[in-house]
């Protein structure tokens, strides 16, 4: 008897590939609107899942024409739009690597990432043409082709060569493509860190990691505990993707939400006005953003002119969500709940989320709100600990500070071409994040600082994120950050940098008084953590990902100290 042929590659070894995320909505809802893009001129572009897939197939053929091969890095410097999404999937699903470039980095760092990644093709849109031109002489030896993306026909006048027009490039290409059955460990995406402590590092992720992240993200949504008064979950989510796609592909949204067949709305360049218009017109139900974006929306004077009632959830990342900012947002959007989370370049997407546990269902709203602003609990598929300098877990006392370490399916295994830095991050089977945190009795993690940003005053550590969160609860404060000022006796002492809310007339003493009442008197901080100096400034310096830029602040420390007023003795 002849043994029958078995097909393990289509059963127990069925590859976990990004192309499967793309296939599902095409099979289920081919003629539903998949993506909406609003450009800066206010024009709208709409694509069904069938149309988007056909254009992605055409681009995959065009990449072959340009000489792209499996493993090549295909870079994109662009805002959020359908071209960017087509590029992501055409590159990954044909076997290449998608490299979204953070165009808010310095020109030196952008040039470094392109050359270090050895990008073969660079796609860019109209908004960054001048940046690409300024980079051209520094990257021309590595990059073999440039592609210009625009709704306007023709190419700009530029020295960039060889330069192709996106729409002309895909025109006439077949609208179907035989996506290969890749090995699931084929590299899929490459993200570079912001280089806050040196040159940017490239975190590489495989198809398998992207796929497993997507599945676990969707599973987590089904674990949500509904609280009394929570709105019903819509049959189709409508997502406004404000977070740039160059920030770990907008925290993974283009992968797991494509699999979920959600409608994706792209604002191009974020403004409060475009945000309000798109939420109203497209009935957006969910969006994600950094805290500074939320602060801009709250301050937008025309916000009352729009119907934003469809919006039921905002996820905040890229920095801690201050309780005060959350409360201000929820006053404007009564049906909306804002929540925090935690992730980094090396985690592909969020890795911690402050989801509510079942026994918290009947807790008072104020207590629930305090949970939702924490970094939270690890997603299914990941493990997270907070450890001391000896590698032991810190006690769950909401006080003891340690470092977050992680492991799991979608934690970056390596930094691209940097084995020494990979080994430095991975120690004892855990990825060391460099973020300082504490853990409460329910197991929720709260970020208190970067290990390098903690203010070391005498023998104690002053957690700046904790101070920032408490300060931001004040109605008169829009943004707040803290840095250490050198001191001969204590080493460092805390200084607060405050941006007041619009129209507020307050004194530095008001900041100290608020912290005394809301922080010290309520046992959240100790008296020696109070700022010694308070400076009112017009804008708090921020990084390319919207975080408070402590390096830039330290470089201008003399300037800020000169503006500051001493509010207490040391």
XYZ file of C-alpha atoms in Angstrom:
570
model
C 0.000 0.000 0.000
C 1.377 3.372 -1.032
C 1.633 5.935 1.771
C -0.499 8.967 1.030
C 1.210 12.324 0.625
C 0.819 14.619 3.603
C 0.956 18.409 3.546
C 2.326 19.672 6.872
C 3.144 23.004 5.244
C -0.620 23.546 4.892
C -1.610 22.211 8.302
C 0.634 22.165 11.357
C 3.331 24.153 9.527
C 0.968 26.547 7.786
C 3.021 29.757 7.600
C 1.907 32.781 9.610
C 2.184 35.493 6.979
C 1.114 39.119 6.653
C -0.549 38.276 3.329
C -3.246 36.456 5.324
C -4.189 39.739 7.017
C -4.744 41.234 3.571
C -6.744 38.294 2.237
C -9.526 38.184 4.860
C -11.345 41.509 4.176
C -10.959 40.910 0.437
C -12.780 37.577 0.777
C -15.495 38.872 3.120
C -16.226 42.446 2.075
C -14.611 43.128 -1.318
C -16.891 46.042 -2.220
C -17.079 47.788 1.165
C -15.115 50.988 1.680
C -11.765 50.015 3.175
C -9.835 53.274 3.275
C -10.567 56.979 3.199
C -7.872 59.608 2.707
C -8.363 63.345 3.179
C -5.564 65.471 1.763
C -4.538 68.920 3.000
C -6.753 70.586 0.393
C -9.792 68.835 1.870
C -10.242 66.367 -1.026
C -11.444 62.856 -0.168
C -10.258 59.614 -1.793
C -12.108 56.337 -1.137
C -11.129 52.767 -1.931
C -12.924 49.451 -1.497
C -11.009 46.415 -0.324
C -11.015 45.118 -3.909
C -9.653 48.402 -5.300
C -6.962 48.644 -2.629
C -5.883 45.043 -3.212
C -5.728 45.548 -6.975
C -3.536 48.636 -6.539
C -1.312 46.727 -4.083
C -0.907 43.937 -6.645
C 0.017 46.483 -9.302
C 2.635 47.969 -6.988
C 4.089 44.521 -6.252
C 4.615 44.031 -10.003
C 6.144 47.510 -10.225
C 8.584 46.690 -7.428
C 9.808 43.745 -9.507
C 10.264 46.059 -12.483
C 12.409 48.300 -10.274
C 14.554 45.328 -9.308
C 13.274 44.632 -5.789
C 14.061 41.144 -4.515
C 13.236 39.134 -1.420
C 14.906 40.674 1.630
C 15.434 44.118 0.083
C 14.446 47.069 2.262
C 11.742 49.256 0.717
C 11.520 52.621 2.477
C 8.672 55.109 2.718
C 8.901 58.757 3.769
C 5.311 59.905 3.846
C 2.230 60.950 5.756
C -0.655 58.546 6.413
C -2.527 57.690 3.227
C -3.522 54.833 0.910
C -0.220 54.944 -1.008
C 1.619 54.248 2.217
C -0.644 51.281 2.976
C -0.184 49.876 -0.529
C 3.566 50.160 -0.093
C 3.549 48.350 3.269
C 1.659 45.326 1.953
C 3.243 45.136 -1.502
C 6.706 45.097 0.051
C 6.060 42.635 2.877
C 3.827 40.206 0.998
C 6.219 39.942 -1.943
C 9.084 39.070 0.416
C 10.765 42.438 0.891
C 11.015 44.467 4.108
C 8.899 47.563 4.782
C 10.961 50.372 6.309
C 8.850 53.407 7.290
C 11.249 56.312 7.827
C 10.673 58.731 10.677
C 10.827 61.972 8.706
C 10.847 64.005 11.927
C 14.323 62.825 12.817
C 17.264 65.117 12.142
C 18.567 65.047 8.560
C 21.738 63.357 9.833
C 19.737 60.586 11.485
C 17.462 60.091 8.465
C 20.500 59.722 6.212
C 22.020 57.286 8.707
C 18.908 55.069 8.829
C 18.626 54.901 5.026
C 22.294 54.024 4.592
C 22.370 51.624 7.528
C 19.241 49.830 6.273
C 20.641 49.868 2.715
C 17.234 50.843 1.392
C 16.944 49.854 -2.264
C 13.888 51.974 -3.115
C 12.593 55.091 -1.356
C 8.969 56.183 -1.759
C 8.132 59.743 -0.736
C 5.211 62.163 -1.021
C 4.913 65.841 -1.829
C 5.211 66.935 1.794
C 8.753 65.626 2.182
C 10.212 66.377 -1.266
C 12.507 69.049 0.123
C 13.845 66.694 2.806
C 14.602 63.970 0.250
C 16.333 66.501 -1.983
C 18.518 67.647 0.915
C 19.396 63.996 1.629
C 19.952 62.943 -1.949
C 23.724 63.366 -2.209
C 24.213 61.424 1.025
C 22.053 58.421 0.052
C 22.321 58.200 -3.734
C 24.981 55.461 -3.592
C 22.687 53.137 -1.640
C 19.246 53.904 -3.081
C 18.639 52.554 -6.590
C 15.252 54.203 -7.273
C 12.948 56.895 -5.903
C 9.155 56.953 -6.304
C 7.046 60.105 -5.935
C 3.507 59.731 -4.534
C 0.893 62.397 -5.259
C -2.659 62.809 -6.511
C -1.299 65.434 -8.914
C 0.064 64.114 -12.230
C 3.685 64.686 -13.120
C 6.982 64.911 -11.268
C 8.507 67.827 -9.338
C 11.535 69.697 -10.628
C 14.366 68.048 -8.719
C 17.862 66.598 -8.946
C 16.607 63.303 -7.463
C 17.193 60.460 -9.929
C 16.094 57.989 -11.041
C 12.649 59.264 -10.059
C 9.364 57.568 -10.956
C 5.786 58.783 -10.658
C 3.776 56.345 -8.518
C 0.538 56.350 -10.511
C 2.358 56.081 -13.842
C 4.525 53.301 -12.447
C 1.594 51.049 -11.504
C -0.592 51.955 -14.488
C -0.953 48.987 -16.810
C 0.445 46.500 -14.315
C -1.676 43.365 -13.656
C -4.303 43.689 -10.939
C -3.610 40.224 -9.562
C -0.436 38.843 -8.005
C 0.652 35.387 -6.896
C 1.765 36.236 -3.372
C 4.490 33.732 -2.444
C 4.254 31.267 0.443
C 7.209 32.687 2.311
C 8.876 31.153 5.316
C 7.103 32.746 8.269
C 10.470 33.828 9.692
C 11.085 36.025 6.647
C 11.811 39.570 7.777
C 8.815 41.870 7.285
C 9.336 45.283 8.895
C 12.261 47.391 10.075
C 11.783 50.287 12.494
C 14.462 52.619 13.794
C 14.454 54.122 17.266
C 14.555 57.912 17.647
C 18.211 57.863 18.667
C 17.719 59.730 21.936
C 20.854 58.148 23.409
C 22.987 57.959 20.253
C 22.467 56.777 16.695
C 19.085 55.190 15.867
C 18.920 51.402 16.180
C 16.935 49.252 13.746
C 14.468 46.763 15.254
C 13.634 43.957 12.812
C 10.446 41.869 12.936
C 9.367 38.816 10.942
C 6.089 37.900 9.245
C 5.407 35.481 12.100
C 5.811 38.213 14.708
C 3.535 40.638 12.861
C 0.887 37.954 12.377
C 0.929 36.809 16.006
C 0.804 40.394 17.234
C -2.273 40.953 15.066
C -4.085 37.869 16.339
C -3.384 38.656 19.984
C -4.425 42.289 19.582
C -7.799 41.211 18.226
C -8.185 38.575 20.919
C -7.560 41.224 23.571
C -10.536 43.217 22.298
C -12.785 40.262 23.144
C -11.438 40.184 26.707
C -12.741 43.687 27.441
C -14.940 44.026 30.508
C -17.995 46.148 29.752
C -18.820 48.599 32.490
C -22.324 50.001 33.141
C -22.957 52.787 30.656
C -20.313 51.648 28.162
C -21.491 52.026 24.545
C -22.124 48.884 22.542
C -19.297 47.719 20.329
C -20.074 48.566 16.685
C -20.278 45.813 14.082
C -17.617 47.641 12.091
C -14.971 49.763 13.745
C -14.058 53.012 11.990
C -10.516 54.025 12.873
C -8.905 57.409 12.412
C -5.174 56.733 12.162
C -3.541 59.844 13.620
C -0.351 58.160 14.795
C 2.145 58.329 11.912
C 2.714 55.093 10.054
C 6.436 55.639 10.627
C 5.811 55.051 14.362
C 5.977 51.239 14.263
C 3.271 51.344 11.589
C 0.898 53.386 13.778
C 1.299 50.902 16.646
C 0.416 47.907 14.467
C -3.049 49.139 13.472
C -2.635 48.565 9.688
C -2.095 44.872 10.336
C -4.652 43.744 12.888
C -7.347 46.200 11.824
C -7.005 45.177 8.182
C -7.509 41.575 9.322
C -10.568 42.782 11.264
C -11.895 44.519 8.109
C -12.201 47.831 9.933
C -12.661 50.999 7.915
C -9.396 52.967 8.021
C -9.435 56.758 7.806
C -6.221 58.649 7.041
C -5.939 62.362 7.817
C -2.688 63.004 5.973
C -1.279 65.741 8.188
C -2.899 65.883 11.632
C -4.640 69.094 12.670
C -7.462 69.565 15.201
C -9.674 70.848 12.378
C -9.082 67.806 10.131
C -9.571 65.523 13.145
C -12.981 67.015 13.948
C -14.081 67.006 10.305
C -13.132 63.362 9.769
C -14.730 62.142 12.999
C -17.948 63.907 12.041
C -18.017 62.933 8.360
C -16.808 59.326 8.648
C -18.456 58.531 12.026
C -15.131 57.504 13.520
C -15.498 55.208 16.534
C -11.893 54.796 17.630
C -8.581 56.557 17.296
C -5.132 56.577 18.830
C -2.821 59.503 19.447
C -0.049 60.883 21.615
C -0.922 63.106 24.607
C 0.113 66.293 22.793
C -2.441 65.635 20.024
C -5.197 65.231 22.616
C -4.123 68.473 24.288
C -4.327 70.274 20.908
C -7.864 68.954 20.319
C -9.018 70.074 23.759
C -7.691 73.581 23.070
C -9.267 73.802 19.580
C -11.681 76.781 19.792
C -14.148 75.456 17.152
C -14.543 71.970 18.589
C -18.138 72.685 19.622
C -19.179 73.104 15.983
C -18.731 69.409 15.208
C -20.723 66.279 16.009
C -18.130 63.960 17.563
C -20.624 61.665 19.287
C -19.563 58.567 17.312
C -16.142 58.552 19.003
C -16.193 56.088 21.899
C -12.543 55.329 22.592
C -9.141 56.995 22.356
C -5.927 55.117 23.086
C -3.020 57.262 24.223
C 0.588 56.179 23.729
C 3.988 57.707 23.058
C 3.935 59.036 26.619
C 1.970 58.605 29.813
C -1.670 59.766 29.837
C -2.063 62.277 32.693
C -5.291 61.781 34.641
C -6.059 65.481 34.299
C -5.826 65.334 30.498
C -8.062 62.240 30.445
C -10.677 63.989 32.569
C -10.622 67.124 30.399
C -11.119 65.012 27.260
C -13.995 63.016 28.713
C -15.818 66.215 29.656
C -15.767 67.168 25.974
C -16.706 63.668 24.744
C -19.242 62.211 27.227
C -19.488 58.850 25.418
C -15.743 58.522 24.928
C -13.263 56.808 27.224
C -9.565 57.622 27.018
C -7.045 55.054 28.150
C -3.298 54.653 28.311
C -0.956 51.884 27.299
C 2.715 51.236 26.759
C 4.907 50.227 23.869
C 8.177 51.085 22.177
C 9.910 50.610 18.844
C 11.189 47.225 19.977
C 7.683 45.933 20.816
C 6.127 46.363 17.328
C 2.893 47.664 18.884
C 1.518 48.242 22.358
C 2.621 45.592 24.834
C 0.831 46.775 27.994
C -2.768 47.925 28.280
C -4.829 49.107 31.295
C -7.789 46.790 30.695
C -10.183 46.479 33.593
C -10.407 43.226 35.566
C -13.780 41.587 36.283
C -13.788 42.340 39.984
C -13.414 46.061 39.229
C -16.764 46.261 37.458
C -18.537 47.914 40.404
C -15.709 50.230 41.389
C -16.536 53.965 41.438
C -15.773 55.834 38.232
C -12.980 57.849 39.852
C -11.155 54.665 40.872
C -11.593 53.123 37.413
C -10.145 56.295 35.860
C -7.006 55.920 37.970
C -6.531 52.415 36.550
C -7.065 53.453 32.929
C -4.199 55.984 32.956
C -1.656 53.331 33.956
C 0.532 51.470 31.468
C -1.358 48.377 32.510
C -1.027 44.614 32.111
C 0.780 42.665 29.366
C -1.135 41.664 26.262
C -1.842 37.939 25.827
C 1.244 36.361 24.294
C 3.659 38.573 26.245
C 5.223 38.510 29.678
C 6.217 41.621 31.636
C 8.051 42.107 34.925
C 9.465 45.033 36.872
C 12.817 44.086 38.384
C 15.388 45.606 40.693
C 19.112 45.879 40.006
C 19.582 42.249 41.075
C 16.943 40.932 38.669
C 14.337 40.220 41.368
C 10.712 41.318 41.033
C 9.948 44.527 42.901
C 7.162 44.294 45.493
C 3.636 45.219 44.412
C 3.519 48.235 46.687
C 3.017 51.096 44.181
C 6.255 52.588 45.512
C 9.340 50.532 44.711
C 10.865 51.496 41.365
C 12.463 49.006 39.001
C 12.998 48.412 35.278
C 10.425 46.883 32.912
C 11.614 43.718 31.189
C 9.651 41.879 28.504
C 9.543 38.730 26.429
C 7.063 37.189 24.035
C 6.042 36.638 20.449
C 6.504 40.159 19.102
C 9.398 41.558 21.106
C 12.268 42.397 18.753
C 14.794 39.570 18.686
C 17.598 41.730 17.381
C 18.784 45.119 16.302
C 19.595 45.056 12.587
C 23.343 44.528 12.039
C 24.105 45.286 15.706
C 24.655 42.024 17.628
C 26.414 43.733 20.559
C 23.478 46.053 21.251
C 21.074 43.127 20.846
C 22.995 41.190 23.491
C 23.037 44.237 25.767
C 19.241 44.531 25.607
C 18.551 40.788 25.945
C 19.924 39.515 29.261
C 18.800 36.447 31.167
C 16.083 35.712 28.617
C 14.394 39.123 29.054
C 14.422 42.276 26.947
C 15.468 45.233 29.119
C 13.460 48.314 28.121
C 15.311 51.008 30.057
C 11.976 52.270 31.417
C 11.508 52.715 35.157
C 8.191 51.629 36.636
C 6.346 50.444 39.728
C 3.611 47.826 40.244
C 0.393 48.079 42.262
C -1.326 45.356 44.277
C -3.525 44.422 41.284
C -0.478 43.868 39.072
C -0.844 47.045 36.980
C 2.406 48.654 35.865
C 2.865 52.430 35.981
C 5.700 54.111 34.090
C 7.588 56.555 36.261
C 10.440 57.504 33.933
C 13.164 56.474 31.602
C 15.974 55.104 33.754
C 18.132 57.902 32.315
C 15.553 60.621 33.096
C 14.963 59.893 36.776
C 16.090 62.859 38.895
C 18.601 61.575 41.434
C 18.392 63.822 44.469
C 20.724 62.686 47.221
C 20.179 58.955 47.682
C 16.606 59.109 46.356
C 15.038 58.899 42.898
C 12.450 61.485 41.841
C 10.159 59.971 39.128
C 9.391 62.753 36.663
C 6.443 61.037 34.945
C 4.618 60.768 38.268
C 5.128 64.484 38.876
C 4.019 65.281 35.322
C 0.813 63.284 35.737
C -0.152 64.948 39.001
C 0.676 68.433 37.708
C -1.389 67.892 34.559
C -4.463 67.271 36.721
C -4.579 70.990 37.430
C -7.227 72.686 35.277
C -4.855 75.585 34.617
C -2.074 73.331 33.230
C -1.985 72.172 29.603
C 1.446 70.495 29.593
C 4.031 69.814 32.282
C 7.424 68.162 32.416
C 10.253 67.928 34.938
C 14.048 67.853 34.746
C 16.861 67.834 37.262
C 18.875 70.989 37.904
C 22.464 70.458 39.142
C 22.920 71.154 42.846
C 26.162 70.965 44.856
C 24.531 69.426 47.910
C 21.874 67.118 46.448
C 23.339 66.345 43.024
C 20.061 67.282 41.314
C 16.896 69.092 42.368
C 13.557 69.111 40.470
C 12.453 71.916 38.140
C 8.947 72.049 36.611
C 8.415 73.373 33.072
C 4.776 74.391 32.662
C 2.663 75.410 29.675
C -0.488 77.023 31.017
C -3.915 76.345 29.540
C -5.223 79.051 27.226
C -6.295 82.211 29.068
C -4.962 81.133 32.460
C -3.161 83.694 34.653
C -1.424 81.805 37.431
C 1.741 82.094 39.486
C 4.537 79.644 40.099
C 3.337 79.369 43.692
C -0.028 78.080 42.424
C 1.797 75.075 40.923
C 3.529 74.309 44.209
C 0.304 74.722 46.196
C -1.552 72.348 43.860
C 1.157 69.698 44.188
C 1.125 70.037 47.962
C -2.633 69.446 48.147
C -3.035 66.851 45.372
C 0.327 65.143 45.767
C 1.890 65.397 49.200
C -1.280 65.656 51.296
C -2.842 62.681 49.484
C 0.286 60.550 49.875
C 1.080 60.311 46.159
C 4.500 61.962 46.474
C 6.789 62.994 49.291
C 7.615 66.605 50.155
C 11.185 66.353 48.907
C 9.863 65.479 45.409
C 8.237 68.919 45.086
C 9.857 71.204 42.496
C 12.383 73.698 43.770
C 12.003 75.764 40.603
C 8.972 76.403 38.362
C 9.270 77.930 34.877
C 6.335 79.000 32.691
C 7.176 78.461 29.013
C 5.335 78.828 25.694
C 6.010 75.306 24.454
C 7.546 72.181 25.954
C 10.211 70.746 23.576
C 9.153 67.397 22.115
C 10.760 64.552 20.208
C 9.719 63.363 16.752
C 7.236 60.978 18.392
C 5.617 63.646 20.564
C 7.334 62.798 23.843
C 8.845 65.464 26.042
C 12.413 65.877 24.785
C 14.545 65.745 27.912
C 17.788 65.903 25.902
C 16.722 69.127 24.180
C 15.542 70.534 27.514
C 18.878 69.765 29.174
C 20.721 71.485 26.335
C 18.645 74.605 27.040
C 18.747 74.190 30.809
C 20.396 77.573 31.418
C 17.657 79.264 29.359
C 14.842 77.593 31.297
C 16.524 78.078 34.661
C 16.807 81.808 33.926
C 13.024 81.926 33.424
C 12.277 79.883 36.532
C 11.245 81.093 39.946
C 12.445 79.370 43.097
C 9.359 78.240 45.021
C 10.821 76.415 47.990
C 14.026 76.024 49.946
C 16.163 72.881 49.903
